[in-house]
mmCIF file of N, CA and C in Angstrom:
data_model
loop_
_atom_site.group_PDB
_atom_site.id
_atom_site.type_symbol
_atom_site.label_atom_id
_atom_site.label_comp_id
_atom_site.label_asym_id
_atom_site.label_seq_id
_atom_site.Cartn_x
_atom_site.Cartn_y
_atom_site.Cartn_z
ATOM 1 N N UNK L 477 0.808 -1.186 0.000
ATOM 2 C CA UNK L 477 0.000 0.000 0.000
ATOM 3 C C UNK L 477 0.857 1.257 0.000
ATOM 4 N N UNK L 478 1.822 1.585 1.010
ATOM 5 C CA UNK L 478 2.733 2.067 1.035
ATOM 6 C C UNK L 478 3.830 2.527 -0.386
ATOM 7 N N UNK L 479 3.849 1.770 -1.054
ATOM 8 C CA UNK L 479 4.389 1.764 -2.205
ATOM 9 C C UNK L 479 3.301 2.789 -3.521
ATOM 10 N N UNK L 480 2.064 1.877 -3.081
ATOM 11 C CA UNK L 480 1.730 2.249 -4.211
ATOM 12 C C UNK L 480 1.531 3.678 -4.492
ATOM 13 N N UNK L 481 1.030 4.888 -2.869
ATOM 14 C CA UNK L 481 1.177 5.767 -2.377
ATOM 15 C C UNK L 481 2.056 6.756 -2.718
ATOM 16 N N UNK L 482 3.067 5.721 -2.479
ATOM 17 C CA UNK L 482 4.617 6.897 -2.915
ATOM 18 C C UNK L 482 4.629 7.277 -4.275
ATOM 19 N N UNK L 483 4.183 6.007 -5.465
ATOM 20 C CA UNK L 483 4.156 5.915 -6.647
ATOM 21 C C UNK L 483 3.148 6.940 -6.992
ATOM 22 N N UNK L 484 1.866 7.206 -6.358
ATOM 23 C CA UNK L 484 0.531 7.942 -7.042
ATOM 24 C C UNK L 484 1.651 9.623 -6.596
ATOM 25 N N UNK L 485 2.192 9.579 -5.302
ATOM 26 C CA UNK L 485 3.020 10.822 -5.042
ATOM 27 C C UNK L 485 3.723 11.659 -6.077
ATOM 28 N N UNK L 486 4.623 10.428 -6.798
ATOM 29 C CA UNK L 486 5.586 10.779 -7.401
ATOM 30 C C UNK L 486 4.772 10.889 -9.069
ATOM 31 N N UNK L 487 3.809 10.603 -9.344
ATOM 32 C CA UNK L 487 3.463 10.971 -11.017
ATOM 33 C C UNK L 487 2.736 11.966 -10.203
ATOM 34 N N UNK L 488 2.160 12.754 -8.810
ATOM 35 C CA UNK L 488 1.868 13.992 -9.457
ATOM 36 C C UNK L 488 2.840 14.899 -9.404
ATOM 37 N N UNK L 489 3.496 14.534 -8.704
ATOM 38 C CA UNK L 489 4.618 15.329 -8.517
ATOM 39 C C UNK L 489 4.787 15.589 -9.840
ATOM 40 N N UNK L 490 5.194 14.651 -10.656
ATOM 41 C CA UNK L 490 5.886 14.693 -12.373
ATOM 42 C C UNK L 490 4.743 15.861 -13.062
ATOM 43 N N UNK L 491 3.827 15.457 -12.865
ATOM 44 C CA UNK L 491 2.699 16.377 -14.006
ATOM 45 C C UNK L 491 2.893 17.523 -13.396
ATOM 46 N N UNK L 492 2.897 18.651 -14.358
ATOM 47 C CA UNK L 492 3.061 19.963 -13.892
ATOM 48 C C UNK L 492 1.616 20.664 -13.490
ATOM 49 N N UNK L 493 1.999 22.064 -12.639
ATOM 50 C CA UNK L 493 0.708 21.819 -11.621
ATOM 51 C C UNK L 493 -0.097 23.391 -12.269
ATOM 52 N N UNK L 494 -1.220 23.192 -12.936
ATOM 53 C CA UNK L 494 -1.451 25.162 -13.905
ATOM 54 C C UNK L 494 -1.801 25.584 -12.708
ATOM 55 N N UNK L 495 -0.997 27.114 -12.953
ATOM 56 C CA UNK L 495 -1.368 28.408 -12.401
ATOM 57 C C UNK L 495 -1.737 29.240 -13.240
ATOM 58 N N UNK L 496 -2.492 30.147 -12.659
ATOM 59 C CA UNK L 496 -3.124 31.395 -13.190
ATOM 60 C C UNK L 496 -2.513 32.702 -12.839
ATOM 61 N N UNK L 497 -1.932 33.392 -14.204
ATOM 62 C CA UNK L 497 -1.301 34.618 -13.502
ATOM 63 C C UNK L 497 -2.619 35.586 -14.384
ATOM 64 N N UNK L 498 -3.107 36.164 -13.264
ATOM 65 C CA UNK L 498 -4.076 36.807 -13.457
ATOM 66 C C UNK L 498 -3.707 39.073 -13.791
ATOM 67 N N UNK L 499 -3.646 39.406 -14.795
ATOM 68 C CA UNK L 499 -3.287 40.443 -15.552
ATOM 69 C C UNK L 499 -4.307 41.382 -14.994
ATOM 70 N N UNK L 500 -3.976 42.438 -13.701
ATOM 71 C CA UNK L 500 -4.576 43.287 -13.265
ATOM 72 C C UNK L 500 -4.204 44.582 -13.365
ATOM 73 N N UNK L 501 -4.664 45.599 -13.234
ATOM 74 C CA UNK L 501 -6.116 45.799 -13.423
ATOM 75 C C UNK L 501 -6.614 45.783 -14.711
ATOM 76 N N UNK L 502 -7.722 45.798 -14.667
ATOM 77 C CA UNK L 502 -8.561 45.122 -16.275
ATOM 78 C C UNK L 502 -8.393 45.704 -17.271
ATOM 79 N N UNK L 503 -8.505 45.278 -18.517
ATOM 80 C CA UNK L 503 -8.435 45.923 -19.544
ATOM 81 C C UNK L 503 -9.568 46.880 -19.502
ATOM 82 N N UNK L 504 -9.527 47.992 -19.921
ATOM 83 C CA UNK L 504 -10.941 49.087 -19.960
ATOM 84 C C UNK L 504 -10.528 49.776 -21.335
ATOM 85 N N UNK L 505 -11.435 50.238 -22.262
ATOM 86 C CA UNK L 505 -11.239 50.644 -23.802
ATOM 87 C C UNK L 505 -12.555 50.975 -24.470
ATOM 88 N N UNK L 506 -12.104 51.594 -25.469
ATOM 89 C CA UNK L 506 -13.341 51.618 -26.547
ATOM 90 C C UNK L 506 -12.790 50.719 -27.611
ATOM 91 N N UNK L 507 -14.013 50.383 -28.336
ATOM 92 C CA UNK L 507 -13.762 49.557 -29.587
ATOM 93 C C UNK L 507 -14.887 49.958 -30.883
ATOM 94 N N UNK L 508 -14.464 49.468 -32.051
ATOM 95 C CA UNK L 508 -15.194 49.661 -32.926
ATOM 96 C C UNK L 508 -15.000 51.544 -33.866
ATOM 97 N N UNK L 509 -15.970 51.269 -34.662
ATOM 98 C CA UNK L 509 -15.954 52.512 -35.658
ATOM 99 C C UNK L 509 -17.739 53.256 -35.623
ATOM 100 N N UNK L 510 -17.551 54.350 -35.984
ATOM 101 C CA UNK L 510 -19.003 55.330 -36.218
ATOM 102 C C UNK L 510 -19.588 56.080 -35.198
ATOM 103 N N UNK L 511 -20.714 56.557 -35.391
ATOM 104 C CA UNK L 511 -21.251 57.773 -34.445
ATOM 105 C C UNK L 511 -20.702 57.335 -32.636
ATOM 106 N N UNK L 512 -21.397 56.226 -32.813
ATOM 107 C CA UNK L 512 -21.329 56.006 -31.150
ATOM 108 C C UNK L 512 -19.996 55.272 -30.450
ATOM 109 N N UNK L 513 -19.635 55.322 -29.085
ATOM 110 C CA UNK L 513 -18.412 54.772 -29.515
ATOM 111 C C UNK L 513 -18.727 53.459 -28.260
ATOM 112 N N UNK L 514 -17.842 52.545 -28.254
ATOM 113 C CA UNK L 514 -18.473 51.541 -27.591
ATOM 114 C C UNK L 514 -17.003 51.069 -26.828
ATOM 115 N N UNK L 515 -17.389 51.070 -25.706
ATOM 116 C CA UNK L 515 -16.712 50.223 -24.559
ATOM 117 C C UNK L 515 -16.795 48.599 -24.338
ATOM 118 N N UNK L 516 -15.470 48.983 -23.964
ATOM 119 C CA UNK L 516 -15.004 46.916 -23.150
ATOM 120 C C UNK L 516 -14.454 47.035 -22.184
ATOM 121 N N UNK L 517 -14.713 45.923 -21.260
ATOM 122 C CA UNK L 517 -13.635 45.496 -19.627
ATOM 123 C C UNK L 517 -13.703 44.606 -19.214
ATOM 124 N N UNK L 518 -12.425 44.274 -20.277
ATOM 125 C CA UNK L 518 -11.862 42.563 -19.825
ATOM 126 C C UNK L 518 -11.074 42.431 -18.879
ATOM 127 N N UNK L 519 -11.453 41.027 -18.143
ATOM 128 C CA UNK L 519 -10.048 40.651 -16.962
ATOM 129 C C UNK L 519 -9.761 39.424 -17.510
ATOM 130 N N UNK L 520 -8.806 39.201 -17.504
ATOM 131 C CA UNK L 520 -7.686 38.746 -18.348
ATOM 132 C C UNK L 520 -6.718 37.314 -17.113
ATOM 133 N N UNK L 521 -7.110 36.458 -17.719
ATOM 134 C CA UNK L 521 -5.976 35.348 -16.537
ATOM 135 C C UNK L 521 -5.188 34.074 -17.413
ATOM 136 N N UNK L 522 -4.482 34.130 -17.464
ATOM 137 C CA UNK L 522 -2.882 33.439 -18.104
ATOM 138 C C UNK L 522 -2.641 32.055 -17.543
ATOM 139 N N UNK L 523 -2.935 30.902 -18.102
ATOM 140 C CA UNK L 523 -2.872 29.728 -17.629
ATOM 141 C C UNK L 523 -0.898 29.349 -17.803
ATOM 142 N N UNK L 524 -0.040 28.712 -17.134
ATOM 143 C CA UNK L 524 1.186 28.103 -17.317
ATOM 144 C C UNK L 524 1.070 27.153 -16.361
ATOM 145 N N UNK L 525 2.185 26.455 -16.588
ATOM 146 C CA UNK L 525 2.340 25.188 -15.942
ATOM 147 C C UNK L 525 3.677 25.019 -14.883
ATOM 148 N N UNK L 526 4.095 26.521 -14.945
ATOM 149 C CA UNK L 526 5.345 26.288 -13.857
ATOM 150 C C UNK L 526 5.613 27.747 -13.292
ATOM 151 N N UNK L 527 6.202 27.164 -11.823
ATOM 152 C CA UNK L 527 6.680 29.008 -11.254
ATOM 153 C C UNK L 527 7.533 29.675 -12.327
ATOM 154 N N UNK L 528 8.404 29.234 -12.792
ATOM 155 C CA UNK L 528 9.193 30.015 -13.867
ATOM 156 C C UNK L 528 8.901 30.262 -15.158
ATOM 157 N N UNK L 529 7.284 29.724 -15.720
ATOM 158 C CA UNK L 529 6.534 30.397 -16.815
ATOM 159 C C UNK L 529 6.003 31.299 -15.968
ATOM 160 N N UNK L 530 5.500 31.199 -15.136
ATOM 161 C CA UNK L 530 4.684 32.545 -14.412
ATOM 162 C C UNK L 530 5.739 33.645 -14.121
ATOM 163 N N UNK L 531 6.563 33.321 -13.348
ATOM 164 C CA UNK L 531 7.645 34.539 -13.054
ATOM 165 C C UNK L 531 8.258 35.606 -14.890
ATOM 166 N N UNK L 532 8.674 34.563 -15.821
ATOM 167 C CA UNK L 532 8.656 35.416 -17.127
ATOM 168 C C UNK L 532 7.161 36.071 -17.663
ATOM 169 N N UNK L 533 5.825 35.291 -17.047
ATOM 170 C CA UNK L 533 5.044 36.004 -17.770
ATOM 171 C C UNK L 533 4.691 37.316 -17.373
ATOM 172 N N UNK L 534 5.105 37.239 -15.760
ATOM 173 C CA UNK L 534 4.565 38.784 -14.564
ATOM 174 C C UNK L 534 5.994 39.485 -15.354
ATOM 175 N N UNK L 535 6.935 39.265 -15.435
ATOM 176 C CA UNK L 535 8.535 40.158 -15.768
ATOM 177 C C UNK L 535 8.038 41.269 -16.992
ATOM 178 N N UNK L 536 7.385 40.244 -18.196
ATOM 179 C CA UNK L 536 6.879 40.695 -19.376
ATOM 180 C C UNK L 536 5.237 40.891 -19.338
ATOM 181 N N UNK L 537 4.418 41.120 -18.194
ATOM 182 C CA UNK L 537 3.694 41.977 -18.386
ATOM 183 C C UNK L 537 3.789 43.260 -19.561
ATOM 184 N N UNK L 538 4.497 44.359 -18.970
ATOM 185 C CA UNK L 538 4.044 45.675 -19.408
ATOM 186 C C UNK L 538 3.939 45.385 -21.481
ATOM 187 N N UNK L 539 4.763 44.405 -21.626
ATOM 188 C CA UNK L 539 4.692 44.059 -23.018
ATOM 189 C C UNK L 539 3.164 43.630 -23.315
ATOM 190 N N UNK L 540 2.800 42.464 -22.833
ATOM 191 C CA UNK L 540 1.639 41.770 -22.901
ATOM 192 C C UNK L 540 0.617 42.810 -22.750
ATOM 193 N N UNK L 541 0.289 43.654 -22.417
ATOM 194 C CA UNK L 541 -0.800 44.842 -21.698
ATOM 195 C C UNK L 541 -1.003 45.044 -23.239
ATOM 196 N N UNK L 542 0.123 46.048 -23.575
ATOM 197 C CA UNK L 542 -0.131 46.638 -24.436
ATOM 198 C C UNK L 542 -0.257 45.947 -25.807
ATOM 199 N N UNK L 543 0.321 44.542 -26.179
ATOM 200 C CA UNK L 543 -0.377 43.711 -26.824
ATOM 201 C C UNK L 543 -1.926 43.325 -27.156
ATOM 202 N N UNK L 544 -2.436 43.554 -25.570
ATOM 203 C CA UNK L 544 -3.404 43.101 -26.057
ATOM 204 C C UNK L 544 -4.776 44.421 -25.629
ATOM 205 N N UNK L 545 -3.761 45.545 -25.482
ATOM 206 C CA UNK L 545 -4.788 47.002 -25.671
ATOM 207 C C UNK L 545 -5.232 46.901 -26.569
ATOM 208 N N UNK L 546 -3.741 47.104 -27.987
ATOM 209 C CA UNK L 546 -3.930 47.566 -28.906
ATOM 210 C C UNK L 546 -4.830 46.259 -29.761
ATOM 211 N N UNK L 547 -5.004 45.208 -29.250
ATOM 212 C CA UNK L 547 -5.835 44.180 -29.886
ATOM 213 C C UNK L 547 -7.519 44.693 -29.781
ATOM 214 N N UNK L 548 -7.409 44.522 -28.537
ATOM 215 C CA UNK L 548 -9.053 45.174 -28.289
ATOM 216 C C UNK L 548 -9.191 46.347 -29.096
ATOM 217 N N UNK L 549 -8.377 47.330 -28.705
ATOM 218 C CA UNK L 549 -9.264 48.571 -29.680
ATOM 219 C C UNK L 549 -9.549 48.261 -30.956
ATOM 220 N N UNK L 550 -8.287 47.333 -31.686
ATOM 221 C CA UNK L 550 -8.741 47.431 -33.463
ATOM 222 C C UNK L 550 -10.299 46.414 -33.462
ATOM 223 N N UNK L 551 -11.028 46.264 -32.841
ATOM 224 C CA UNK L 551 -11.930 44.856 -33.097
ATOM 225 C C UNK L 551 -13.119 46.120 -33.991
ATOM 226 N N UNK L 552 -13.660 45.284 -34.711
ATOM 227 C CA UNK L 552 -15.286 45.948 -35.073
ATOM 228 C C UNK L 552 -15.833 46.032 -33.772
ATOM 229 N N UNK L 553 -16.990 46.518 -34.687
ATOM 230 C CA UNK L 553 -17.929 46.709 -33.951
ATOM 231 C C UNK L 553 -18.738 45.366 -33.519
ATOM 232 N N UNK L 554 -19.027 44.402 -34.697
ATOM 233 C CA UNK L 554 -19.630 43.509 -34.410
ATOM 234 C C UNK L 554 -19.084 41.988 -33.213
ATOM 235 N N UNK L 555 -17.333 42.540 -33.219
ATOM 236 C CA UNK L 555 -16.641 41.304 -32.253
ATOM 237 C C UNK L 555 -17.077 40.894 -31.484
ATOM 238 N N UNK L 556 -17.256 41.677 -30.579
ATOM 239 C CA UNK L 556 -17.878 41.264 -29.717
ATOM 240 C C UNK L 556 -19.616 41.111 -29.168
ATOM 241 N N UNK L 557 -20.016 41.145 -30.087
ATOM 242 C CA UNK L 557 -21.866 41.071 -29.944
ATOM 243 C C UNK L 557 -22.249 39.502 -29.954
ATOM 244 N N UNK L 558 -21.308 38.624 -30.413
ATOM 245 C CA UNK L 558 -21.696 37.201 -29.955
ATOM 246 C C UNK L 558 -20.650 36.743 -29.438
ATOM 247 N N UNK L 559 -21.122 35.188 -29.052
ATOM 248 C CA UNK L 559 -20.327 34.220 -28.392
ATOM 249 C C UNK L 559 -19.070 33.800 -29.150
ATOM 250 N N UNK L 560 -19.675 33.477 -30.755
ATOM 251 C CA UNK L 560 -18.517 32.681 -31.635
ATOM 252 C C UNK L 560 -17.321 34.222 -31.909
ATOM 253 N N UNK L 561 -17.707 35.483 -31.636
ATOM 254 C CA UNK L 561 -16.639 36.919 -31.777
ATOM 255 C C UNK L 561 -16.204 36.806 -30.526
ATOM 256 N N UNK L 562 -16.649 36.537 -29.262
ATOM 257 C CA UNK L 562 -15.302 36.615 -28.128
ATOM 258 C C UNK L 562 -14.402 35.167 -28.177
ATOM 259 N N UNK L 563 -14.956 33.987 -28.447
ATOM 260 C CA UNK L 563 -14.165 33.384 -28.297
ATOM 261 C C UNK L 563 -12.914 33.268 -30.111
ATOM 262 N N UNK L 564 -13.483 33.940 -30.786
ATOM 263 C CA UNK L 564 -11.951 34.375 -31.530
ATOM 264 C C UNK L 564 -11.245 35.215 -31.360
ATOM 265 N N UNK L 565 -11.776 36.185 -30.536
ATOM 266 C CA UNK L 565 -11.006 37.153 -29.958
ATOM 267 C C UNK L 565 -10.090 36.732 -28.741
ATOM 268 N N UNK L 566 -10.297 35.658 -28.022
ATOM 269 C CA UNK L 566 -9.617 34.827 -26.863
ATOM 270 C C UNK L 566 -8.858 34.381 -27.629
ATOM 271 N N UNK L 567 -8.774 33.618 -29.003
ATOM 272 C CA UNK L 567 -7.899 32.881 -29.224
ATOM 273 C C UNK L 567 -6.775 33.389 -30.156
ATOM 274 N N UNK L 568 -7.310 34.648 -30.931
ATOM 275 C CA UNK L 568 -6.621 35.799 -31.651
ATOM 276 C C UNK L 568 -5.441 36.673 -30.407
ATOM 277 N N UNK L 569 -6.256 36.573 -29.126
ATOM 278 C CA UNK L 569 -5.550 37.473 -28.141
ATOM 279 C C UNK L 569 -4.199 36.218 -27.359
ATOM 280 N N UNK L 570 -4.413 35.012 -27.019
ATOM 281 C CA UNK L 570 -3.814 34.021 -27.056
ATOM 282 C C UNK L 570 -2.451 33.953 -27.958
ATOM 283 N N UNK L 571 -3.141 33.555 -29.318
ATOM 284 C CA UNK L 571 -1.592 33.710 -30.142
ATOM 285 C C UNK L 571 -1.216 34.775 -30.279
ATOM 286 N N UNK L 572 -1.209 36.427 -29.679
ATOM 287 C CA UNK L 572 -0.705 37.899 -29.985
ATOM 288 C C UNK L 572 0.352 37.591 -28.442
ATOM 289 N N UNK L 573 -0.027 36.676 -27.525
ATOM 290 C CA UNK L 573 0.880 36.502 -26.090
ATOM 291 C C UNK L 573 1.352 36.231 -26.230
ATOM 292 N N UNK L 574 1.468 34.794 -26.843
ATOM 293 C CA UNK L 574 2.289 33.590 -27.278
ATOM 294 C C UNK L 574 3.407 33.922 -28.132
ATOM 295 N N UNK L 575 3.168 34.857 -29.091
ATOM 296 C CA UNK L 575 4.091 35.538 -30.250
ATOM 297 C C UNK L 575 4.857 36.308 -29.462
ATOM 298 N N UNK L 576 4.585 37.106 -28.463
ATOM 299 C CA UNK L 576 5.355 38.146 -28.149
ATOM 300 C C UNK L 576 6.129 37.608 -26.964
ATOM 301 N N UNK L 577 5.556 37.213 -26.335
ATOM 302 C CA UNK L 577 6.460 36.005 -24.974
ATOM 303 C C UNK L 577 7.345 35.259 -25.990
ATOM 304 N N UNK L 578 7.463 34.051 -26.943
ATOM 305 C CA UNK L 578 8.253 33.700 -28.082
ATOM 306 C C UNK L 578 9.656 34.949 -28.312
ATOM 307 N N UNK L 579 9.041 36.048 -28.968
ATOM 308 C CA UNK L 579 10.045 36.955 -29.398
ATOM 309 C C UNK L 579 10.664 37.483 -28.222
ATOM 310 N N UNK L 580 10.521 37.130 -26.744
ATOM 311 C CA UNK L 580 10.426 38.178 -25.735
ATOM 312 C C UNK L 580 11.492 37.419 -24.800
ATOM 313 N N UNK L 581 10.903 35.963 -24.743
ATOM 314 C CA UNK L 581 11.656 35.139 -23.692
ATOM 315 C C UNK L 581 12.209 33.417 -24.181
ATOM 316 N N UNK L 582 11.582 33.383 -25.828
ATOM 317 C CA UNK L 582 12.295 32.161 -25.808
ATOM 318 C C UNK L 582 10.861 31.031 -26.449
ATOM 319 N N UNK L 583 9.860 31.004 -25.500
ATOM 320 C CA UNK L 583 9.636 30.204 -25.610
ATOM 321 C C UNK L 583 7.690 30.789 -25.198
ATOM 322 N N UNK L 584 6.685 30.216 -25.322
ATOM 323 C CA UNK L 584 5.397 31.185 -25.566
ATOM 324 C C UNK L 584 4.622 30.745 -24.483
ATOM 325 N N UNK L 585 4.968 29.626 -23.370
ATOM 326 C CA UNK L 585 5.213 29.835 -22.168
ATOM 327 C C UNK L 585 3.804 30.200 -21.719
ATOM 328 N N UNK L 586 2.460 30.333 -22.216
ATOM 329 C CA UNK L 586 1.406 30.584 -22.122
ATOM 330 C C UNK L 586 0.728 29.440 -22.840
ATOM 331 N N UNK L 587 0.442 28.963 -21.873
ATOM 332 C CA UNK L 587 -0.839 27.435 -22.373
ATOM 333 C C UNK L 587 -2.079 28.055 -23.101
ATOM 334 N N UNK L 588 -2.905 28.755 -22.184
ATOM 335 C CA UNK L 588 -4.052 29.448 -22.180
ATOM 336 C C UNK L 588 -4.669 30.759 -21.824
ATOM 337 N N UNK L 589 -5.323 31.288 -22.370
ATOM 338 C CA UNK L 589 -5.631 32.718 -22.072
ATOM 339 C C UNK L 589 -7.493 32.457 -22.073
ATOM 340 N N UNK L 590 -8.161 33.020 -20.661
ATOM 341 C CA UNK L 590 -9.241 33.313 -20.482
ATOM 342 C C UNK L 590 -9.669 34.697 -20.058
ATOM 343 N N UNK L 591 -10.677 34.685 -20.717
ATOM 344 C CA UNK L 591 -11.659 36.177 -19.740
ATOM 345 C C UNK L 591 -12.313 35.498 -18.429
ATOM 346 N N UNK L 592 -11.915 36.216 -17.282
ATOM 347 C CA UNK L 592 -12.700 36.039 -16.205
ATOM 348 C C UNK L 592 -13.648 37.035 -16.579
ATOM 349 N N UNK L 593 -13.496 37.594 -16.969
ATOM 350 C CA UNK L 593 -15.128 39.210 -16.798
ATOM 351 C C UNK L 593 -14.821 39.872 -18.384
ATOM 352 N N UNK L 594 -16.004 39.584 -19.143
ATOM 353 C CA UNK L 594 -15.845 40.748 -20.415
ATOM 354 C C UNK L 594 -16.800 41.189 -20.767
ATOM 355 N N UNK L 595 -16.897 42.485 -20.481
ATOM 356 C CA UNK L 595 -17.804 43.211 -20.614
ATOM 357 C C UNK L 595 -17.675 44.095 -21.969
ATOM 358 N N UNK L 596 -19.192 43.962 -22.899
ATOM 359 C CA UNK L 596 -18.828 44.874 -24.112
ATOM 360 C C UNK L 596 -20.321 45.541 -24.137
ATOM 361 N N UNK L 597 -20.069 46.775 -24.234
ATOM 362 C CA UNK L 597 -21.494 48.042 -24.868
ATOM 363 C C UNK L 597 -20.990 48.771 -25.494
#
């Protein structure tokens, strides 16, 4: 029993354990084109799989921010009015991290990118 214990210990040990580095304070912006102008406020949380993807991803924040400002503002108008426009915008905003963490530190070190809160009017 003892054994087998140590054994279930040691594969979790092996599997790496996700953290969330969560990108505060929120994104806040306008988006879109024409008369009216329309707001967003996303919160933003960064899935990795180790203290030392998290420690490069908090280092390279101020990069990532503005990555993904300037993402939100260019969207239409229509991006975000459905379900199937935020989640390409999650995954458009995903590979813009991934690219720039890549050019930044090596390696893109970002599993996953979610909205905890996105708000669009």
């Amino acid at each position: 029993m003892a054994e087998e214990e140590a054994a279930e210990g040691e594969e979790a040990a092996a599997k790496p354990q996700a953290q969330y580095v969560s990108m505060t304070p929120a994104f806040v912006g306008n988006y879109g084109s024409g008369p009216r102008i329309k707001f967003f406020k996303a919160e933003v949380s960064l899935r990795v799989s180790s203290d030392d993807a998290a420690a490069k991803v908090t280092a390279n924040e101020p990069l990532l921010r503005n990555q993904l400002v300037m993402l939100f503002n260019a969207q239409p108008d229509e991006a975000l009015a459905t379900v199937e426009g935020k989640e390409a915008l999650r995954k458009e905003a995903l590979a813009e991290v991934q690219k720039a963490l890549k050019e930044e530190a090596g390696s893109e070190l970002v599993e996953d990118l979610l909205f905890t809160n996105l708000i669009a009017q």
